[in-house]
XYZ file of C-alpha atoms in Angstrom:
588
model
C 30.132 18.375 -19.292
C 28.883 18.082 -15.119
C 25.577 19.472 -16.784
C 25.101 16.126 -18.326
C 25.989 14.096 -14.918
C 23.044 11.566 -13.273
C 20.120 11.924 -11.354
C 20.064 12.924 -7.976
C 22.615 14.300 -4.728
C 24.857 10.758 -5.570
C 25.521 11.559 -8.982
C 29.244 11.603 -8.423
C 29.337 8.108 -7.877
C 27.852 7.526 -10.830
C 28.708 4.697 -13.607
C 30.760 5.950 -16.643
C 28.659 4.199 -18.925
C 25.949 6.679 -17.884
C 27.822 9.737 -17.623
C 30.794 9.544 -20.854
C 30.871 12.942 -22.243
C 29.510 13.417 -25.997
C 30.300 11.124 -28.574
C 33.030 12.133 -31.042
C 30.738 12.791 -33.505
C 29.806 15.693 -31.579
C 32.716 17.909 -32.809
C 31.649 17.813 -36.006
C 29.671 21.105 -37.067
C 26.250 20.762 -36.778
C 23.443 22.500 -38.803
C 22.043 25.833 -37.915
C 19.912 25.985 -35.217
C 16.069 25.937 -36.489
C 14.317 29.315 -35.992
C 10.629 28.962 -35.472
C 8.523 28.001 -32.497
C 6.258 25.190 -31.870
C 4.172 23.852 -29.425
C 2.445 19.849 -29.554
C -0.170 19.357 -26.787
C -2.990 16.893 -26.174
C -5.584 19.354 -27.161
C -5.405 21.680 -29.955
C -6.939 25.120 -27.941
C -4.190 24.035 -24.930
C -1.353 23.852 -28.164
C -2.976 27.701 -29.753
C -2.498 28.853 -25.847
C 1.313 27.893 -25.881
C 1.349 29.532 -29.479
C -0.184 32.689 -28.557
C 2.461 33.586 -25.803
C 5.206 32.465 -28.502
C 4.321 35.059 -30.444
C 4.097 37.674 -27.606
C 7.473 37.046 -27.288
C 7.752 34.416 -24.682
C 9.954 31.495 -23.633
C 9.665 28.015 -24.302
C 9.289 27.870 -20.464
C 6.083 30.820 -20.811
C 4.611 28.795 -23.255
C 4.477 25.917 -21.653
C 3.399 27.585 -18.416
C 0.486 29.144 -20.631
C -0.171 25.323 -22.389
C -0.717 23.428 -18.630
C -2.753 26.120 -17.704
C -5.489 25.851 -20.950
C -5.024 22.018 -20.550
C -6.400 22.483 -16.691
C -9.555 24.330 -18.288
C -10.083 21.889 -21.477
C -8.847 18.605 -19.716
C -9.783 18.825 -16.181
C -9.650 14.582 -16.227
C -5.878 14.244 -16.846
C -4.393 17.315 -15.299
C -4.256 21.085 -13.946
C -3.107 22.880 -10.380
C -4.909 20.687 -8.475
C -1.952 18.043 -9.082
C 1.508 17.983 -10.460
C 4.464 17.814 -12.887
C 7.699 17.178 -13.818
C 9.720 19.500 -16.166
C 13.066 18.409 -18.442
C 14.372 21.654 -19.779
C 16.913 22.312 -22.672
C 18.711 25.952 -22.182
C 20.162 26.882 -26.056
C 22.355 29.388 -24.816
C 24.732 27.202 -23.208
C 23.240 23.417 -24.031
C 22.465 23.051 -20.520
C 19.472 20.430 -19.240
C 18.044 20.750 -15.991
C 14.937 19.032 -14.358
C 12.044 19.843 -11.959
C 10.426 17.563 -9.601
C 6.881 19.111 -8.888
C 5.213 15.829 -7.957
C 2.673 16.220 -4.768
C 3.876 14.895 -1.430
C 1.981 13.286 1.843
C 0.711 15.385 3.770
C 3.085 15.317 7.514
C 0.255 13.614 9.330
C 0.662 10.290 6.771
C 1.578 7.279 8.086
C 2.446 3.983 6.459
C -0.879 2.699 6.778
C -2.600 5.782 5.591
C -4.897 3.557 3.270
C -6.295 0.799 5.680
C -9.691 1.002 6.232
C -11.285 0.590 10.407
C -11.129 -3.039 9.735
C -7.576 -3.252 9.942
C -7.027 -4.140 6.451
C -6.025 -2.214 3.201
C -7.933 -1.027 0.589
C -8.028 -1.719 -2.776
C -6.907 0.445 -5.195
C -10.766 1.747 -6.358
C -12.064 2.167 -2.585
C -8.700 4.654 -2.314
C -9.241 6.661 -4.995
C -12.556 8.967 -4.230
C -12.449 11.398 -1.792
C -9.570 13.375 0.627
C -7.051 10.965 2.045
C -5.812 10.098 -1.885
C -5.234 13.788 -2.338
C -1.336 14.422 -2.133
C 0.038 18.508 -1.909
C -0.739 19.512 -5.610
C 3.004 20.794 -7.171
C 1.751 22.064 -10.569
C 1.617 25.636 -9.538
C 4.826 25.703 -7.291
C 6.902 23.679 -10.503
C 5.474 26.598 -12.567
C 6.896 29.312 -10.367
C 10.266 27.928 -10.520
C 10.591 27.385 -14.265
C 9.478 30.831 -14.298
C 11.926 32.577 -12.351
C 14.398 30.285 -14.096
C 13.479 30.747 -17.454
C 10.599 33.342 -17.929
C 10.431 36.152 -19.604
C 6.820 37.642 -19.804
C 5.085 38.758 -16.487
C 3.452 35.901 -15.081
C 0.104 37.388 -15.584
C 0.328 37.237 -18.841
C 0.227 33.349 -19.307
C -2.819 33.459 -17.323
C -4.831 35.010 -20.052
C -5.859 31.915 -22.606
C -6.616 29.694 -19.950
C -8.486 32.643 -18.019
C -10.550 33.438 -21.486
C -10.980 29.622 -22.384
C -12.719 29.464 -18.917
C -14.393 32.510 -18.614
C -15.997 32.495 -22.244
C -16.166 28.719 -22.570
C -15.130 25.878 -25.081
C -15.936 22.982 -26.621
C -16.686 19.585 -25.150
C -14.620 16.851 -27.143
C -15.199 13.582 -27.251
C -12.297 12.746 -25.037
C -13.672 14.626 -22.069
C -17.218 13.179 -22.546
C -16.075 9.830 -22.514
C -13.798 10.487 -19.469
C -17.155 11.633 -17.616
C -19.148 9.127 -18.804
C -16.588 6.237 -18.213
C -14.946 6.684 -15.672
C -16.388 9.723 -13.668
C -18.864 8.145 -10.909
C -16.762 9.410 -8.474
C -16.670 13.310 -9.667
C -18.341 15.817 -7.160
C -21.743 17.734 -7.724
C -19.806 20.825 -8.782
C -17.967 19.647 -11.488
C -21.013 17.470 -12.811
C -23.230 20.207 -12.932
C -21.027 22.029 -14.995
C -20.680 19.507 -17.782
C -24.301 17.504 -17.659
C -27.581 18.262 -18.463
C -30.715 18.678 -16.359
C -31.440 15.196 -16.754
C -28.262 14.189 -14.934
C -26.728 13.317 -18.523
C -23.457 14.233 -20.073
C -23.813 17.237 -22.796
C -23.744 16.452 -26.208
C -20.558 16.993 -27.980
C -20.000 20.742 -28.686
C -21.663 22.175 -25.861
C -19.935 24.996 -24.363
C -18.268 24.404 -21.045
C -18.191 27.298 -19.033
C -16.240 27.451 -15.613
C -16.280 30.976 -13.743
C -15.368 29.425 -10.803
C -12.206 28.359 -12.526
C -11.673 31.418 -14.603
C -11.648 33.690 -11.087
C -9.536 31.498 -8.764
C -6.792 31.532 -11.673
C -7.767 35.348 -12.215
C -6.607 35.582 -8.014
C -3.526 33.544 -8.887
C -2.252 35.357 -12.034
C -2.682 38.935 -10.241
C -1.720 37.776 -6.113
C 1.002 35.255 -7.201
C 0.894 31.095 -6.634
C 1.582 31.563 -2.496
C -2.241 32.627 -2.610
C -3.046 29.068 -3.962
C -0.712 27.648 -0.854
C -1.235 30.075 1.736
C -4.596 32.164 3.117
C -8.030 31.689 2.495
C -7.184 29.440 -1.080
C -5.571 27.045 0.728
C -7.548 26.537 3.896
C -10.644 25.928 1.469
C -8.421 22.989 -0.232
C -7.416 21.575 3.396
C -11.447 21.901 4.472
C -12.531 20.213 1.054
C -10.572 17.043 1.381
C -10.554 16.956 5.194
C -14.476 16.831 5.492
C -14.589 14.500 2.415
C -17.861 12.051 2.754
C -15.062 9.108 1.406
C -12.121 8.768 3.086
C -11.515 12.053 4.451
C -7.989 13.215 4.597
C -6.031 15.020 7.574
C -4.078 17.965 5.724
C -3.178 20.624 7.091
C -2.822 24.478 5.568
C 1.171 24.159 6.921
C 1.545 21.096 4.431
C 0.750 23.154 1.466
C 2.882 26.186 2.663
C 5.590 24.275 3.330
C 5.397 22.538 0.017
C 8.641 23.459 -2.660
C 9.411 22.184 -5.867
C 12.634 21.033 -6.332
C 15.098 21.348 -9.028
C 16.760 18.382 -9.909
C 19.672 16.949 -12.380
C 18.190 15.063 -14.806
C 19.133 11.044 -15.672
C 21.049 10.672 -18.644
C 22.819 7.721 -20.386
C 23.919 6.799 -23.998
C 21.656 4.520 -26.734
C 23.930 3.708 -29.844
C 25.465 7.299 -29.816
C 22.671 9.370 -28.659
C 22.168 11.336 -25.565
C 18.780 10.440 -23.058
C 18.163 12.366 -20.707
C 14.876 12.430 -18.888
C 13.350 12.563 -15.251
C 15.385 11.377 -12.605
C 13.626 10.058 -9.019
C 11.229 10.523 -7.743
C 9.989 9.975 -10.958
C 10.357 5.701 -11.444
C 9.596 6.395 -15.450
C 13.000 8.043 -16.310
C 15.153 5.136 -15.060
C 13.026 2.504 -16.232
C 12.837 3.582 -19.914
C 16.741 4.015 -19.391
C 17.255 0.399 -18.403
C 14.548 -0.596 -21.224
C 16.927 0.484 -23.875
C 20.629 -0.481 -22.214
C 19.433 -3.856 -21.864
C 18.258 -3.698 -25.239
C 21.540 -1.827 -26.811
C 23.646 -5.051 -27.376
C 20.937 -6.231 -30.236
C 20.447 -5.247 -33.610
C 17.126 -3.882 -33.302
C 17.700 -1.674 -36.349
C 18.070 -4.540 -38.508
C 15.345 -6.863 -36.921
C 12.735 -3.768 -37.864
C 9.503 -2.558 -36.735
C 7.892 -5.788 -38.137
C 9.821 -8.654 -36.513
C 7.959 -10.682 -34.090
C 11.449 -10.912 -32.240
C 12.376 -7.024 -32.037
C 8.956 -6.972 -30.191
C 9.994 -9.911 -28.343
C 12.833 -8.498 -26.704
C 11.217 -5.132 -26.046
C 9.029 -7.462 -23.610
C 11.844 -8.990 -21.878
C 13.532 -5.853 -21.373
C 10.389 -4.541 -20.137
C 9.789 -6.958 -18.154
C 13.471 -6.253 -16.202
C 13.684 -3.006 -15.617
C 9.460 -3.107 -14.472
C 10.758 -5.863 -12.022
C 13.921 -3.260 -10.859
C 11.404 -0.452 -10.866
C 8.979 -2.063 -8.385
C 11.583 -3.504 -6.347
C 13.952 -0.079 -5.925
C 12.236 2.875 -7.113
C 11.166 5.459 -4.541
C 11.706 9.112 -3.356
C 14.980 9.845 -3.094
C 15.073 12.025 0.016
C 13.540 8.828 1.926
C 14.572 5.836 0.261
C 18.086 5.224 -0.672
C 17.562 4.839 -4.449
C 20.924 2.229 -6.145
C 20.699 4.448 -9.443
C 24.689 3.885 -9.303
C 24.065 -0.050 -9.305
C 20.924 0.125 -11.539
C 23.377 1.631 -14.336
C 26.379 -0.206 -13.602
C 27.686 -1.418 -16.845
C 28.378 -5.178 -15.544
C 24.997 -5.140 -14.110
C 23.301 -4.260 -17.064
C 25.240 -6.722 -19.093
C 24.509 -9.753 -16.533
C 20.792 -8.454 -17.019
C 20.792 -8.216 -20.780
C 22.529 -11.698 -20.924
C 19.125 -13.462 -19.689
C 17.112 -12.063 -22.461
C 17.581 -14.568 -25.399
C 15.858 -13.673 -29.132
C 14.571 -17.105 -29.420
C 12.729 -17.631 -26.035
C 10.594 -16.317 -23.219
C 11.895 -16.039 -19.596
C 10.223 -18.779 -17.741
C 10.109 -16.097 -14.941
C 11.196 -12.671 -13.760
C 12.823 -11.817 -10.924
C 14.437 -8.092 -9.976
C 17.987 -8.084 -9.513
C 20.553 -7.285 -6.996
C 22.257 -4.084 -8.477
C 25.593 -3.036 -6.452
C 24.758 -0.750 -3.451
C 20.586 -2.323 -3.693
C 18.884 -2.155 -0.081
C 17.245 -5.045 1.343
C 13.758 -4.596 -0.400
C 10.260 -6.146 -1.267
C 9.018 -6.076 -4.721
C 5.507 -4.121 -5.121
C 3.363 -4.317 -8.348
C 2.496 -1.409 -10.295
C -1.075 0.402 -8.982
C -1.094 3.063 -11.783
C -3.948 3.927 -13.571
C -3.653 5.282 -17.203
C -4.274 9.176 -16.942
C -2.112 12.583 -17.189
C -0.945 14.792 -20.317
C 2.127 15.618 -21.783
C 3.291 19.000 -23.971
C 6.703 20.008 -25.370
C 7.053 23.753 -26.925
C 10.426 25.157 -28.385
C 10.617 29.026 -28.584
C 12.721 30.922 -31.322
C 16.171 30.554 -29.650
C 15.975 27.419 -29.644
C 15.194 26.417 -25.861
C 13.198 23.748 -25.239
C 10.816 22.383 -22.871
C 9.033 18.923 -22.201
C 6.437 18.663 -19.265
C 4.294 15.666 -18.187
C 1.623 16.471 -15.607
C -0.830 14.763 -14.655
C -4.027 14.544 -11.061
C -3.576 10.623 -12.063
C -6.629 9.369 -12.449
C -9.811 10.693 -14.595
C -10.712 13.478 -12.749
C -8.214 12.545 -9.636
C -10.292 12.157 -7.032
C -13.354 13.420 -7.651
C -13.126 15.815 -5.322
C -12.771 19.915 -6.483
C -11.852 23.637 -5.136
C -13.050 26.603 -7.229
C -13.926 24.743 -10.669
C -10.313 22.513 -10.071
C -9.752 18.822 -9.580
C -7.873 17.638 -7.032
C -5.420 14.403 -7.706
C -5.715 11.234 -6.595
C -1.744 10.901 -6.484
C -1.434 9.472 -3.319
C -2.899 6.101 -4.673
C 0.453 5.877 -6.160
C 2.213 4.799 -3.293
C 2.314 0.965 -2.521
C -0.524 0.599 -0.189
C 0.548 -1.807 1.905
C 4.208 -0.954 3.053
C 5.604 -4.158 4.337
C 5.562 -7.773 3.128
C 7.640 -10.951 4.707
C 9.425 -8.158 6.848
C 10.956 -5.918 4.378
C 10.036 -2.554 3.825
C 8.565 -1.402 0.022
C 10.160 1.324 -1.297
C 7.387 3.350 -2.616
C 5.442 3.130 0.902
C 3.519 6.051 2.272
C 5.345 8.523 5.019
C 4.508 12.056 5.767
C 5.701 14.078 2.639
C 7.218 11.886 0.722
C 6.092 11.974 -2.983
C 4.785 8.833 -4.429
C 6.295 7.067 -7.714
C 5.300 7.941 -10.717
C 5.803 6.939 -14.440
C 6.311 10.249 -15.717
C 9.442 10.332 -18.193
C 9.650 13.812 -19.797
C 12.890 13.553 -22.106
C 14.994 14.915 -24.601
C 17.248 13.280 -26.602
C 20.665 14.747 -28.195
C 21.526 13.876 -31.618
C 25.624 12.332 -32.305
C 25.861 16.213 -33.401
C 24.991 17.016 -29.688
C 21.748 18.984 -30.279
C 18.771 18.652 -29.300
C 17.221 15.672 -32.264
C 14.134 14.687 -30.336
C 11.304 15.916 -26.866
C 9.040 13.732 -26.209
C 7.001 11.802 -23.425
C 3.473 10.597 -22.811
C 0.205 10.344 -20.185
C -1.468 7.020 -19.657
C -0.129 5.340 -16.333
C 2.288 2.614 -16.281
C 2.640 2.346 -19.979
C 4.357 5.795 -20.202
C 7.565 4.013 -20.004
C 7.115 1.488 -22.671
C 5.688 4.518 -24.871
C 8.621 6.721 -24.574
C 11.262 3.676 -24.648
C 9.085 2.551 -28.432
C 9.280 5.928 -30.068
C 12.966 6.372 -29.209
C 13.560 3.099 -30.671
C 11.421 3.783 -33.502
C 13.158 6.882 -34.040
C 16.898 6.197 -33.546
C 16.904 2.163 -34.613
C 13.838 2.080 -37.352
C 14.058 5.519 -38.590
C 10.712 6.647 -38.432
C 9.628 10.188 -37.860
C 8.520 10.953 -34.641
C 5.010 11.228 -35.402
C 5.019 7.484 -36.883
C 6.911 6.487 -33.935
C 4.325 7.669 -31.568
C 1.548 6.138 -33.637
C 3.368 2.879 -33.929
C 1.533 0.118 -31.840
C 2.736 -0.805 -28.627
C 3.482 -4.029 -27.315
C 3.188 -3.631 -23.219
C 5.004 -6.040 -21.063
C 5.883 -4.933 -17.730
C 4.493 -8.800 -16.572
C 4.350 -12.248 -17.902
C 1.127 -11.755 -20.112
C 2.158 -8.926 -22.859
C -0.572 -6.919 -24.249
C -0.509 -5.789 -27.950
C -2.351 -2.870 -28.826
C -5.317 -3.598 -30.469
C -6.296 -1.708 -34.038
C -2.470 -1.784 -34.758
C -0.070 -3.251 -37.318
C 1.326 -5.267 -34.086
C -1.568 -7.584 -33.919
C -0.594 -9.545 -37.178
C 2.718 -10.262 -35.181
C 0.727 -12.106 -32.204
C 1.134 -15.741 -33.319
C 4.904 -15.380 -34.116
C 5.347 -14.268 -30.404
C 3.416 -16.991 -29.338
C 6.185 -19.074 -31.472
C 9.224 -17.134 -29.082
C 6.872 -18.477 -26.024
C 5.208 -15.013 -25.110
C 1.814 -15.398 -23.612
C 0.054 -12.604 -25.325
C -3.678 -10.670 -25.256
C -4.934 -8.348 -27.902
C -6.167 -5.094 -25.880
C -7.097 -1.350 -26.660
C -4.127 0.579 -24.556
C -4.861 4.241 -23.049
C -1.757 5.415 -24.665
C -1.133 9.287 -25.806
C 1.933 10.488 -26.713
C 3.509 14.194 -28.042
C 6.807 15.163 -30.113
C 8.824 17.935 -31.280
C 11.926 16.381 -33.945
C 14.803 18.258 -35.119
C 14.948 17.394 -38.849
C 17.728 18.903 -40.521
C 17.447 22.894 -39.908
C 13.492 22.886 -38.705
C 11.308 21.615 -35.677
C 8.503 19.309 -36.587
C 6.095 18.599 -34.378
C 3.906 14.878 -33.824
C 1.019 14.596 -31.280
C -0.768 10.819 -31.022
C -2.861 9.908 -32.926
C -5.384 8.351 -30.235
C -5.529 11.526 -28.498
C -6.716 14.921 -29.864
C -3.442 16.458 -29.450
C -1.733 18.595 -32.332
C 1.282 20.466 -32.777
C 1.287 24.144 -34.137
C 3.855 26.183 -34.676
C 4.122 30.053 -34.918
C 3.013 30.553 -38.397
C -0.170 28.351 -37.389
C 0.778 25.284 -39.598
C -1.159 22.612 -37.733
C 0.681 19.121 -38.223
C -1.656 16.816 -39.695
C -2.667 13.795 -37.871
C -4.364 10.715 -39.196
C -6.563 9.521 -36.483
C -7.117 6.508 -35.252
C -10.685 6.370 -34.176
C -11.553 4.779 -30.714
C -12.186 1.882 -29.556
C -13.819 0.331 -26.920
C -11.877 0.741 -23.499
C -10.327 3.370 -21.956
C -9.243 6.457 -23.773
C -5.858 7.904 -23.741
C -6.412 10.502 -21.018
């Protein structure tokens, strides 16, 4: 079915591995369609928004306009219209999946060396962040208007409304947020501080009510004038004079880079995993084609029958990681500026000559990307991501469903705000410096280009062809690995999704593999150290959400690190056992 094809504009020269039509099993009948709506978010009052426009007769698309919305208001560290998004959509009328790219782009005025300091020389990742220049063209609203007119049906106004009240009349302040301020916010402007800190300059104590007028009446503006008044007019020179006259690292925007800006639909990456269907976000997004190669490489072992427990299933995770992380760095860009080998990436003698160097019995002395067919001369560029973002999948009544990660990158982006709003940091996700030994890096900075990201909304398509699991995830570079476990988890170990998601991780995309700390995967540490991985026992800022098809119902799974939940339109909550923090940084 072409509505199944690969990634981007080259898609028809892509590998039939990738693109085979359905399995056979697919022509056998499949169970009714479930009925009832759900939505699983990363906070509970973002989840009841979703919920509330369900029953008002929304979309799955409405719903999770109205769910990114209350997550800007109750998580203003991980995400809101102040950064961006991508969107995988599943359409049950005619099984169609389509993708949105609503990542931010460079402003025009950008140049390659957009993040070296007076002295000539670049600058680290932390002196990037704060202030204008790491600002990139915020998508969010822009990705929402298109999945609207796509696949809305109440008035845009309308989805407005919880966030609007949540601001307006105030909420809660969770632990999560506190510890985001108190962590990791130095860098957060006077506004925003104010607003969530006491007179003695310290953070409120849990509970307090967090009120944000400021907030509440710019997206009052937006739900009555439409998002161009966020991109055009007096809303958008106010952005452009906020990160231009930035104390740090002011930026050089201009109000014709956020007119200009579009968000783009896109077809999303698919390929195959022992009968299943994966499709997730294609380029610019890096994450979709990474977790992709993750499990290819990893489809010629028996996974199922090594289990969640064996010290070797875990052991080849890492060496798959460890690949397609070294393919990612190496090839991974923007599309419409770098020329992107998806074809060779997938080509099915590639990813068997790639697969053939992972061995279950031994570590890689090294890792090296490879040369996929059609691969541009390139330099390999290591991952600057920083874990952050949020993710939310809802499924209306018909059966459509939606997954959306989006995300201002860091806590609080950069620190800087416009009317009660963050603005991202997203810019920091480009590879600061753009050459090395004379080659150019893919993911270097140019005037609006969008930066890599990790990102990998995706649904997955049951042998039956419908729609068996959504799910993706927020905390930087380990998105990939987190999406690429609880697939496994679901489709090799059999676990539900909300045990896959709560499963521990084991993080590889280098030599040294991490292994979540608090989980079941720390008892497997010396029998790793047996297959020759060199392993450290770390907390992970993972956070994860799920909607399953089981049988003829939708059950939903949020992570268990986070304070996500998923509800559905009867108001069932999904129980979650916790798992209570530790020290490090959060899942954000």
């Amino acid at each position: 079915m072409k509505h199944w094809l690969l990634s981007v504009a080259a898609l028809a020269l892509a590998p039939a591995a990738i693109l085979n039509a359905a399995p056979v099993e697919a022509r056998k009948p499949a169970p009714k369609a479930p009925t009832t709506g759900m939505v699983s978010a990363a906070d509970p009052r973002a989840a009841a928004a979703g919920v509330e426009i369900l029953r008002a007769g929304g979309t799955a698309t409405d719903a999770a306009i109205a769910t990114m919305l209350a997550l800007n208001v109750v998580e203003p560290q991980s995400s809101g219209i102040g950064g961006g998004s991508y969107w995988v959509r599943h359409a049950a009328k005619d099984g169609r999946i389509d993708s949105i790219d609503a990542r931010e782009t460079a402003p025009m005025a950008a140049t390659p060396d957009w993040f070296y300091g007076p002295d000539g020389r670049p600058l680290s990742h932390a002196e990037a962040v704060p202030g204008g220049r790491s600002v990139g063209v915020p998508g969010a609203l822009r990705g929402m208007a298109l999945a609207h007119a796509q696949g809305g049906k109440l008035p845009w106004a309308r989805l407005f409304q919880p966030a609007i009240r949540l601001a307006r009349q105030g909420f809660a302040l969770t632990p999560r947020l506190q510890i985001a301020l108190t962590r990791y916010g130095a860098h957060v402007d006077a506004p925003t501080r104010a607003r969530l800190t006491g007179p003695d300059g310290q953070v409120l104590p849990l509970g307090s009510i967090i009120r944000n007028p400021e907030q509440a009446a710019l997206l009052e503006r937006i739900a009555t004038l439409g998002p161009d008044s966020f991109y055009v007019g007096p809303q958008a020179q106010k952005l452009v004079t906020t990160v231009n006259t930035a104390q740090r690292n002011p930026s050089k925007m201009t109000t014709g880079d956020l007119a200009s800006y579009a968000a783009k639909p896109r077809p999303p990456l698919c390929a195959t995993y022992r009968g299943y269907r994966i499709c997730s976000m294609a380029p610019s997004s890096g994450g979709g084609s990474t977790m992709l190669s993750i499990l290819k490489l990893l489809e010629r072992f028996d996974m199922a029958k090594l289990g969640k427990d064996s010290p070797e299933a875990w052991h080849l995770f890492a060496e798959a990681s460890r690949l397609a992380y070294a393919d990612r760095d190496m090839y991974l860009g923007d599309p419409d500026y770098v020329r992107v080998p998806l074809k060779g990436l997938f080509d099915p003698a590639y990813i068997a000559d790639r697969s053939a160097l992972i061995a279950p019995d031994r570590t890689m002395a090294s890792v090296s990307p490879g040369t996929p067919p059609g691969a541009p001369a390139r330099v390999r560029a290591p991952v600057s991501e920083v874990p952050g973002t949020t993710d939310l999948v809802t499924v209306d009544a018909a059966g459509n469903v939606v997954e959306v990660t989006t995300t201002i990158e860091g806590s609080f982006g950069s620190g800087l705000s416009v009317d009660g709003t963050m603005l991202n940091n997203e810019l920091t996700d480009f590879d600061i410096v753009p050459v090395k030994d004379g080659d150019l890096v893919a993911n270097r900075v140019e005037g609006g280009k969008r930066p890599r990201s990790s990102m990998s909304p995706t649904i997955v398509y049951g042998p039956d062809g419908k729609v068996r699991l959504a799910i993706g995830a927020a905390g930087g570079s380990t998105i990939i690995a987190q999406v690429a476990k609880a697939i496994i988890g679901v489709i090799d170990w059999k676990l539900s999704a909300q045990d896959a998601i709560a499963q521990g991780l084991l993080f590889a995309p280098y030599k040294v593999a991490t292994v979540e700390r608090g989980t079941s995967l720390e008892a497997l540490v010396p029998g790793l150290q047996a297959l020759g991985e060199t392993v450290t026992v770390a907390p992970l800022g993972l956070k994860a959400n799920a909607i399953e098809r089981v049988g003829n119902r939708w059950v939903g799974a949020a992570d268990p690190r986070s304070e996500g939940v998923a509800i559905d339109v009867t108001g069932r909550t999904t129980v979650i056992q916790r798992i209570g923090d530790k020290p490090g940084r959060p899942a954000e």
